[in-house]
Tab-separated table of C-alpha atoms in Angstrom:
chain	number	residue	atom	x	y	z
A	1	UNK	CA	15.580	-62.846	92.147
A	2	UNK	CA	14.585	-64.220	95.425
A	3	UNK	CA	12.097	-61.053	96.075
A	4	UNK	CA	10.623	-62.018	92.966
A	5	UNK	CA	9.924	-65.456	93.770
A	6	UNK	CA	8.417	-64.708	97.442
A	7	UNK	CA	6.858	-61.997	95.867
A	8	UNK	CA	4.950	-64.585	93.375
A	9	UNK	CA	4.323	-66.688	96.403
A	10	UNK	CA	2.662	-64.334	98.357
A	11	UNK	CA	0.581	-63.284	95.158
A	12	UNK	CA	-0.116	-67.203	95.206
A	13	UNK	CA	-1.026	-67.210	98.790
A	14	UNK	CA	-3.401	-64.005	98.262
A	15	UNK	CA	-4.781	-65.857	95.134
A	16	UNK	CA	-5.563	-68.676	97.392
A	17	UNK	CA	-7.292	-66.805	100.249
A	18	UNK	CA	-9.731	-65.056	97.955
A	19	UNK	CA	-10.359	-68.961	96.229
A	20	UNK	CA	-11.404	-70.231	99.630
A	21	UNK	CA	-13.428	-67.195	100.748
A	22	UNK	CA	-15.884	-67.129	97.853
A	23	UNK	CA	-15.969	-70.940	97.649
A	24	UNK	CA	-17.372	-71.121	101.010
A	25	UNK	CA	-19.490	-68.158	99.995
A	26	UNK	CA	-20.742	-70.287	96.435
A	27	UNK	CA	-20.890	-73.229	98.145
A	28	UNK	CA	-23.776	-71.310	100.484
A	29	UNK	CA	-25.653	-70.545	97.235
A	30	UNK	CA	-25.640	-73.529	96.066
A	31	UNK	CA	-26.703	-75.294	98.932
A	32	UNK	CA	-29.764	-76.034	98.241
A	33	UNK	CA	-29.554	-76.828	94.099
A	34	UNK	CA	-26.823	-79.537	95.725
A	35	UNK	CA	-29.876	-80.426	98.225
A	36	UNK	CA	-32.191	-81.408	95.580
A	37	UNK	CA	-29.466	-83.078	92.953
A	38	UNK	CA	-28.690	-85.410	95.893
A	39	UNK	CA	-32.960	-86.057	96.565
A	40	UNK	CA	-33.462	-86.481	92.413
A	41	UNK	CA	-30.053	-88.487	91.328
A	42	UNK	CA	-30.912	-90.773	94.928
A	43	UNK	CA	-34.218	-91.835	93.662
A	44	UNK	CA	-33.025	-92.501	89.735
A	45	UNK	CA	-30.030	-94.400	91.250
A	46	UNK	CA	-31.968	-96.599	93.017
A	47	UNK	CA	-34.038	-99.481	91.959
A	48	UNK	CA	-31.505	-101.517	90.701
A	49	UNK	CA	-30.472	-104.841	91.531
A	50	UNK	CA	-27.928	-104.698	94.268
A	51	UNK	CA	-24.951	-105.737	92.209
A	52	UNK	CA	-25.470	-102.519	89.489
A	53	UNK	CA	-25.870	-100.189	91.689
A	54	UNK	CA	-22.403	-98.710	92.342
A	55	UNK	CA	-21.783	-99.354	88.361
A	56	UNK	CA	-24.589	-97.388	87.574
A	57	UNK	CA	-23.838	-94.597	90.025
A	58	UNK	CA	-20.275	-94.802	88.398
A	59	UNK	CA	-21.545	-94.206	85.201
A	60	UNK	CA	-23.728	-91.324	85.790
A	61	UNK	CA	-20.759	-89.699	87.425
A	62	UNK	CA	-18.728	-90.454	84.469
A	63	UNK	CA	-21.741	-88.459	82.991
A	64	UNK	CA	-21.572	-85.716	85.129
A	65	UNK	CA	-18.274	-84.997	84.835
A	66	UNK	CA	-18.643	-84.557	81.035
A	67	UNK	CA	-21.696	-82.502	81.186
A	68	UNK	CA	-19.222	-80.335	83.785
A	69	UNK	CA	-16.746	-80.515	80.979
A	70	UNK	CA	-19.204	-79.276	78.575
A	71	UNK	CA	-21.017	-76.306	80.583
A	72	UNK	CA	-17.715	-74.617	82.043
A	73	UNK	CA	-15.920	-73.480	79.138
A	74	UNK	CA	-19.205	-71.725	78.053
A	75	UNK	CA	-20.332	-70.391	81.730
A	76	UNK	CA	-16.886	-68.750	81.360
A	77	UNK	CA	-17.404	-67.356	77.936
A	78	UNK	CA	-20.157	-65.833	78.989
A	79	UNK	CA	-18.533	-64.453	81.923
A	80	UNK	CA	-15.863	-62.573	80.160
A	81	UNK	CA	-17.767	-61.549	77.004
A	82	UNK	CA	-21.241	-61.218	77.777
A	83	UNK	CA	-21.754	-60.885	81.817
A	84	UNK	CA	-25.347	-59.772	81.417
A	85	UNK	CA	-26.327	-63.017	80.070
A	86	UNK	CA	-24.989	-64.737	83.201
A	87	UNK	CA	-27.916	-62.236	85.165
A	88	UNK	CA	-30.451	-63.297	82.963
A	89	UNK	CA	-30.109	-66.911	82.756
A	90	UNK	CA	-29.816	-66.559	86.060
A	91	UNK	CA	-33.134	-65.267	86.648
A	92	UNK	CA	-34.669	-67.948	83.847
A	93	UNK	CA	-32.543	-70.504	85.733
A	94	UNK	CA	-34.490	-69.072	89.227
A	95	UNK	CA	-38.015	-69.186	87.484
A	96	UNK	CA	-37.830	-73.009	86.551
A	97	UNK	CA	-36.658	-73.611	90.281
A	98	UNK	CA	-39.464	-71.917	91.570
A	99	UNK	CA	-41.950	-73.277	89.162
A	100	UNK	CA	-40.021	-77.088	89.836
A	101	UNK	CA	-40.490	-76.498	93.729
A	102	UNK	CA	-44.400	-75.067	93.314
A	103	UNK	CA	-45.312	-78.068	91.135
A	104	UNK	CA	-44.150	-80.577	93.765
A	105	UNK	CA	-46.161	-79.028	96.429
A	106	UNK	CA	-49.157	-79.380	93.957
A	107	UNK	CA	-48.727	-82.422	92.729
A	108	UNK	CA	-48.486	-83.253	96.821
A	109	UNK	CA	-51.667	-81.482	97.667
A	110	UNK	CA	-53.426	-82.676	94.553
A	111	UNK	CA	-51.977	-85.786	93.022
A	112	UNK	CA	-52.552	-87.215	89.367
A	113	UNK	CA	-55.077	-89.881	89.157
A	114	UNK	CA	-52.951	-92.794	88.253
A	115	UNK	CA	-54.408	-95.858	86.436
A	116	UNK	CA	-53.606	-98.492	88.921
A	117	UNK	CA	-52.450	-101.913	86.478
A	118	UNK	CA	-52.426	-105.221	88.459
A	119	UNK	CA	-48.058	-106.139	88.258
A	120	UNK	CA	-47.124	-107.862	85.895
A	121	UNK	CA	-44.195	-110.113	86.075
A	122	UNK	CA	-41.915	-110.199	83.149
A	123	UNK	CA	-38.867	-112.013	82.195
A	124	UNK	CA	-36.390	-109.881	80.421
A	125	UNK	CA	-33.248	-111.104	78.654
A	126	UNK	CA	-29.804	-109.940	80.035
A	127	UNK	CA	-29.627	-107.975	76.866
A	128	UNK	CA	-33.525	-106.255	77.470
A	129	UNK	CA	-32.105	-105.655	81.275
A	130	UNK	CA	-29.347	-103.700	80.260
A	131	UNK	CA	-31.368	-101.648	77.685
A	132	UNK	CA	-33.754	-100.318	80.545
A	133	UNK	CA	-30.245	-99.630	82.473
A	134	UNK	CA	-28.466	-97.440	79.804
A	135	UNK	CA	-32.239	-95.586	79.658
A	136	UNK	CA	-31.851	-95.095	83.075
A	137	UNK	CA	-28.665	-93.962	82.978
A	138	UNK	CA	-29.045	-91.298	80.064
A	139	UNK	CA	-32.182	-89.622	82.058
A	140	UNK	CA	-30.482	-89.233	85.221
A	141	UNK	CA	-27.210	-87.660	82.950
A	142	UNK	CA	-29.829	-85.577	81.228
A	143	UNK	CA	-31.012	-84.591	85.085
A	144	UNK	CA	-27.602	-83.934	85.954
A	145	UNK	CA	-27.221	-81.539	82.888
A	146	UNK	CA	-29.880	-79.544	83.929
A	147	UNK	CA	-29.023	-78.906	87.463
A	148	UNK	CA	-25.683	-78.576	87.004
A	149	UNK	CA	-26.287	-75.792	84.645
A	150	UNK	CA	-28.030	-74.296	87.598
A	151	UNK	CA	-25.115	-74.622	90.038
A	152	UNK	CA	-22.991	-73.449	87.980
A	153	UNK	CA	-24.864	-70.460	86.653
A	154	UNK	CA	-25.516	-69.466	90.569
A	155	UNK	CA	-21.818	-70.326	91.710
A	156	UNK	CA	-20.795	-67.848	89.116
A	157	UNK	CA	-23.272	-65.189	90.050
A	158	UNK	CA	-21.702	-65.134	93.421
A	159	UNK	CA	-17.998	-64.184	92.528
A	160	UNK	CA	-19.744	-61.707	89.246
A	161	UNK	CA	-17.245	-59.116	89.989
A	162	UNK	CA	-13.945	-60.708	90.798
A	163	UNK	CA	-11.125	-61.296	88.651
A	164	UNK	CA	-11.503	-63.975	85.682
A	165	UNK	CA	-9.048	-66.490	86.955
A	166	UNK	CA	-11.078	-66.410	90.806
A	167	UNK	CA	-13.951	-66.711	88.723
A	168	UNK	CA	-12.499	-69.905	87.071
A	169	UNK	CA	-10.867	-71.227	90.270
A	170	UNK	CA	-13.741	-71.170	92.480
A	171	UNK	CA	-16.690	-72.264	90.195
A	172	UNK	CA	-14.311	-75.014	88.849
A	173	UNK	CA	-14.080	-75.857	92.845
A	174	UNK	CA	-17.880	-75.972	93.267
A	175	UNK	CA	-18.562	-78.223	90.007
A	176	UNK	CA	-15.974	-80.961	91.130
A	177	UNK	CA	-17.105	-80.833	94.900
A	178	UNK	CA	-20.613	-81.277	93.421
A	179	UNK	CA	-20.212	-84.419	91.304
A	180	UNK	CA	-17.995	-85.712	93.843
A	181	UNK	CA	-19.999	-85.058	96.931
A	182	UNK	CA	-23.253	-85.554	95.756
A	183	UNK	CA	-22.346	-88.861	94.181
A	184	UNK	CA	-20.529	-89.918	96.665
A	185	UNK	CA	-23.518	-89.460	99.509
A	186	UNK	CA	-25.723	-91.085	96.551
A	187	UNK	CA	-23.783	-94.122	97.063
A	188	UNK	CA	-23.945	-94.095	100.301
A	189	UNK	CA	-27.686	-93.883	100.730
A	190	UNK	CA	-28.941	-96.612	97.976
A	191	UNK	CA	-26.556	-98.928	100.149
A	192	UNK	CA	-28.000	-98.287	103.121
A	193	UNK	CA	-30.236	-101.170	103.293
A	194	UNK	CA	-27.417	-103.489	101.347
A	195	UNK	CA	-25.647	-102.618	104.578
A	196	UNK	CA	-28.145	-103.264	106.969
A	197	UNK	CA	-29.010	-106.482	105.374
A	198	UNK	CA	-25.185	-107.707	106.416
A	199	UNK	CA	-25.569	-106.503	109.880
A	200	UNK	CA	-28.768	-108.567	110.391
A	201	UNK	CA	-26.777	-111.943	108.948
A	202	UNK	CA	-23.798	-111.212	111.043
A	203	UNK	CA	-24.981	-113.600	113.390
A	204	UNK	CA	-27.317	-116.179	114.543
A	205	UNK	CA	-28.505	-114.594	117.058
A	206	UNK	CA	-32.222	-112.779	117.696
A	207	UNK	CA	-32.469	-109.488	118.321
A	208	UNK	CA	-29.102	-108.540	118.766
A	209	UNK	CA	-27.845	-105.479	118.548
A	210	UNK	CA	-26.394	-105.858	114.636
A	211	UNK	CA	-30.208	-106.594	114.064
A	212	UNK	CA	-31.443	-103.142	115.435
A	213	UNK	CA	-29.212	-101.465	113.776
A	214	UNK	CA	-29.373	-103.536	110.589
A	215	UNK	CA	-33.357	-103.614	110.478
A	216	UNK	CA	-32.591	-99.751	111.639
A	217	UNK	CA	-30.526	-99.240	107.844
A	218	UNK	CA	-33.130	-101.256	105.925
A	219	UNK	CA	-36.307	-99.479	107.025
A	220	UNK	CA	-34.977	-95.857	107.269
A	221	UNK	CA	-33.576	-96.005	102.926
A	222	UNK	CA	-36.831	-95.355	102.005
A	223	UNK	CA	-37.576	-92.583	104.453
A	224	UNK	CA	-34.331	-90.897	103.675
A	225	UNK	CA	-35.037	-90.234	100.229
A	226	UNK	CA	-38.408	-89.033	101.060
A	227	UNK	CA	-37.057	-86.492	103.205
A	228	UNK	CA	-34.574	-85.822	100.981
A	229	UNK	CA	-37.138	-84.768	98.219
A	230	UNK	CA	-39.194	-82.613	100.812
A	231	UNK	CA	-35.905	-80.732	101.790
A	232	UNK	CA	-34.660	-80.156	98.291
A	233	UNK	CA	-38.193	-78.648	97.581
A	234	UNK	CA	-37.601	-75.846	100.637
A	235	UNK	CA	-34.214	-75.853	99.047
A	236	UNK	CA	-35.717	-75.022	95.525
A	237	UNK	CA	-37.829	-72.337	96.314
A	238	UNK	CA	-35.240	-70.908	98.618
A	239	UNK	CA	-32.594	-70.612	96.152
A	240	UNK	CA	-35.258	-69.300	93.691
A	241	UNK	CA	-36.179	-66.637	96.204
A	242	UNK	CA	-32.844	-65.990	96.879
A	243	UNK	CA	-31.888	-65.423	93.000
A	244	UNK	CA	-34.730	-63.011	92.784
A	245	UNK	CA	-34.295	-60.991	95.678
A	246	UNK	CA	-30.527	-60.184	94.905
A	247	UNK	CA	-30.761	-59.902	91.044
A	248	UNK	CA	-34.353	-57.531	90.927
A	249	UNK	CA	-34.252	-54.456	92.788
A	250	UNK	CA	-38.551	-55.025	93.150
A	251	UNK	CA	-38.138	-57.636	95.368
A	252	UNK	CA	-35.032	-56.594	97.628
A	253	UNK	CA	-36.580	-54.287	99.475
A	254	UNK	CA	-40.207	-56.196	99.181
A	255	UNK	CA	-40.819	-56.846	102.737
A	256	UNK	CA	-37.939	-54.940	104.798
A	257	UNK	CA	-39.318	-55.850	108.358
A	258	UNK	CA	-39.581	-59.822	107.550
A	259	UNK	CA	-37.111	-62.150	108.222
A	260	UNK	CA	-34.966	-62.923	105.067
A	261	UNK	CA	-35.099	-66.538	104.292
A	262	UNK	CA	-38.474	-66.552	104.797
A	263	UNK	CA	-38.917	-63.553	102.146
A	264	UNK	CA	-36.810	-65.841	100.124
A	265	UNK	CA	-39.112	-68.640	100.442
A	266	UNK	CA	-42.494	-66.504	99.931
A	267	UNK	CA	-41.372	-65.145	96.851
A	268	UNK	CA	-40.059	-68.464	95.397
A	269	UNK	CA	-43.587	-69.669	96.225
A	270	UNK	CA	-45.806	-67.240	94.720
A	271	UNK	CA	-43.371	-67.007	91.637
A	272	UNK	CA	-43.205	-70.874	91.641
A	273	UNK	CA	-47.108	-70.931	91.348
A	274	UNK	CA	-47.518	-67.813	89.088
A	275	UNK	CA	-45.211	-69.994	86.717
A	276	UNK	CA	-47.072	-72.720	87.228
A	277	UNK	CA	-50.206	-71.397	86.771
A	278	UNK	CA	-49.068	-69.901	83.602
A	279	UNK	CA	-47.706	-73.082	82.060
A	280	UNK	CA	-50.784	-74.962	82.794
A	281	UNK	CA	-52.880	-72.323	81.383
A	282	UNK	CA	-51.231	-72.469	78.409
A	283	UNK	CA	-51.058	-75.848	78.178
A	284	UNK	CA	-54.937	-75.931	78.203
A	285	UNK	CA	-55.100	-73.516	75.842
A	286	UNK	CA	-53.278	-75.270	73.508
A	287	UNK	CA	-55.170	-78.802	73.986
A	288	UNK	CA	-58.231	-76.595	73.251
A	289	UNK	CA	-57.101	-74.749	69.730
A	290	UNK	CA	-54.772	-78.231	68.929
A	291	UNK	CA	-58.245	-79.910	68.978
């Protein structure tokens, strides 16, 4: 009796090891997809007024906890009765990164002619205010769908041939640590200024050192999420790159005497704009025979 029970232990134990190895080994993978959920969901979550915003960050994780919820059960499915299809919506999952990555760099290099509108100031009811809030709110859930999907999909690529229950374990592990963390640093950064603006009223007094690092907080929000965006774009293409090179033989052994990250990156560029390139072709096309 008592062989069997440290017996099941140990098998525990052993359970557990393999758990935390391929975490850490997902959580690499998905790196960068967690790098550009934090950029996107920082710049829907802010832009509220100051007393929303950790409600409305609440209730996007709320949101993202469901859309977990939903996508598990079927990322598991999949797993068990149809692992191919994991591979290939892998690889569809790796072409929209790429061609979300490319299209940022365009749009940076050439930017859309925007019709600039003089502001307009506009008094909303509580009840209007709210309405633009739950709008808000839905787009950054339906954001959150999307790239969770992605993690998920790519968590689960990663641990492809262990058993079903490490399978479960670990990308379960990866889809909490994701809401929680990236939500989490979320709230952190759209308060960054609400806590600088505290530091500089601490006190009367000019130029102390509250006020550095106050005016510090304040100034650096909006620079934060800038860089964020600009790293979760390297991130995008990486991860892209990375999908393709170690799910298509073609591009494994591509360019053996290169560095691999940055074969990671040059394919998830020239596949982000060959995408891109494609979409907007047929895009045109359509205008033109739609006419």
């Amino acid at each position: 009796m008592a062989s069997g029970i440290f017996a099941l232990l140990d098998d525990i134990a052993t359970l557990m090891d393999d758990v935390a190895m391929m975490s850490k080994v997902a959580g690499k993978k998905t790196a960068g997809i967690l790098g550009d959920d934090l950029a996107v969901n920082a710049e829907k979550a802010s832009g509220f007024m100051s007393s929303r915003e950790l409600p409305v960050i609440w209730e996007i994780t709320k949101g993202s906890f469901l859309n977990k919820i939903i996508i598990l059960p079927l990322a598991f499915l999949l797993s068990a009765f149809l692992p191919s299809a994991v591979t290939v919506i892998l690889i569809i999952g790796g072409l929209y990164l790429a061609y979300e990555g490319a299209e940022k760099i365009y749009e940076f290099i050439f930017p859309h002619a925007h019709q600039k509108d003089a502001p307009k100031l506009q008094k909303l009811s509580k009840e209007e205010v709210l309405s633009l809030e739950k709008e808000k709110i839905k787009s950054a859930i339906l954001t959150d769908f999307i790239l969770s999907v992605e993690i998920i999909i790519i968590a689960l690529g990663t641990v492809g041939d262990q058993p079903l229950l490490t399978k479960i374990l670990v990308v379960t592990i990866i889809a909490l640590v994701a809401t929680v963390g990236v939500y989490g640093i979320v709230a952190l950064i759209i308060r960054m200024d609400e806590f600088g603006a505290k530091l500089i009223n601490m006190n009367d007094k000019e130029n102390s050192i509250s006020d550095k690092i106050g005016g510090f907080l304040v100034s650096a929000l909006p620079k934060v999420i800038k860089s964020l965006s600009v790293i979760g774009t390297i991130a995008l293409l990486l991860v892209s790159g990375g999908i393709f090179v170690h799910n298509l033989h073609f591009f494994h052994d591509l360019f053996p005497n290169l560095p691999g990250i940055l074969v990671e990156f040059l394919i998830g560029l020239v596949v982000g704009f060959l995408v891109l390139l494609i979409i907007k072709l047929g895009a045109s096309l359509w205008k033109k025979f739609s006419r």
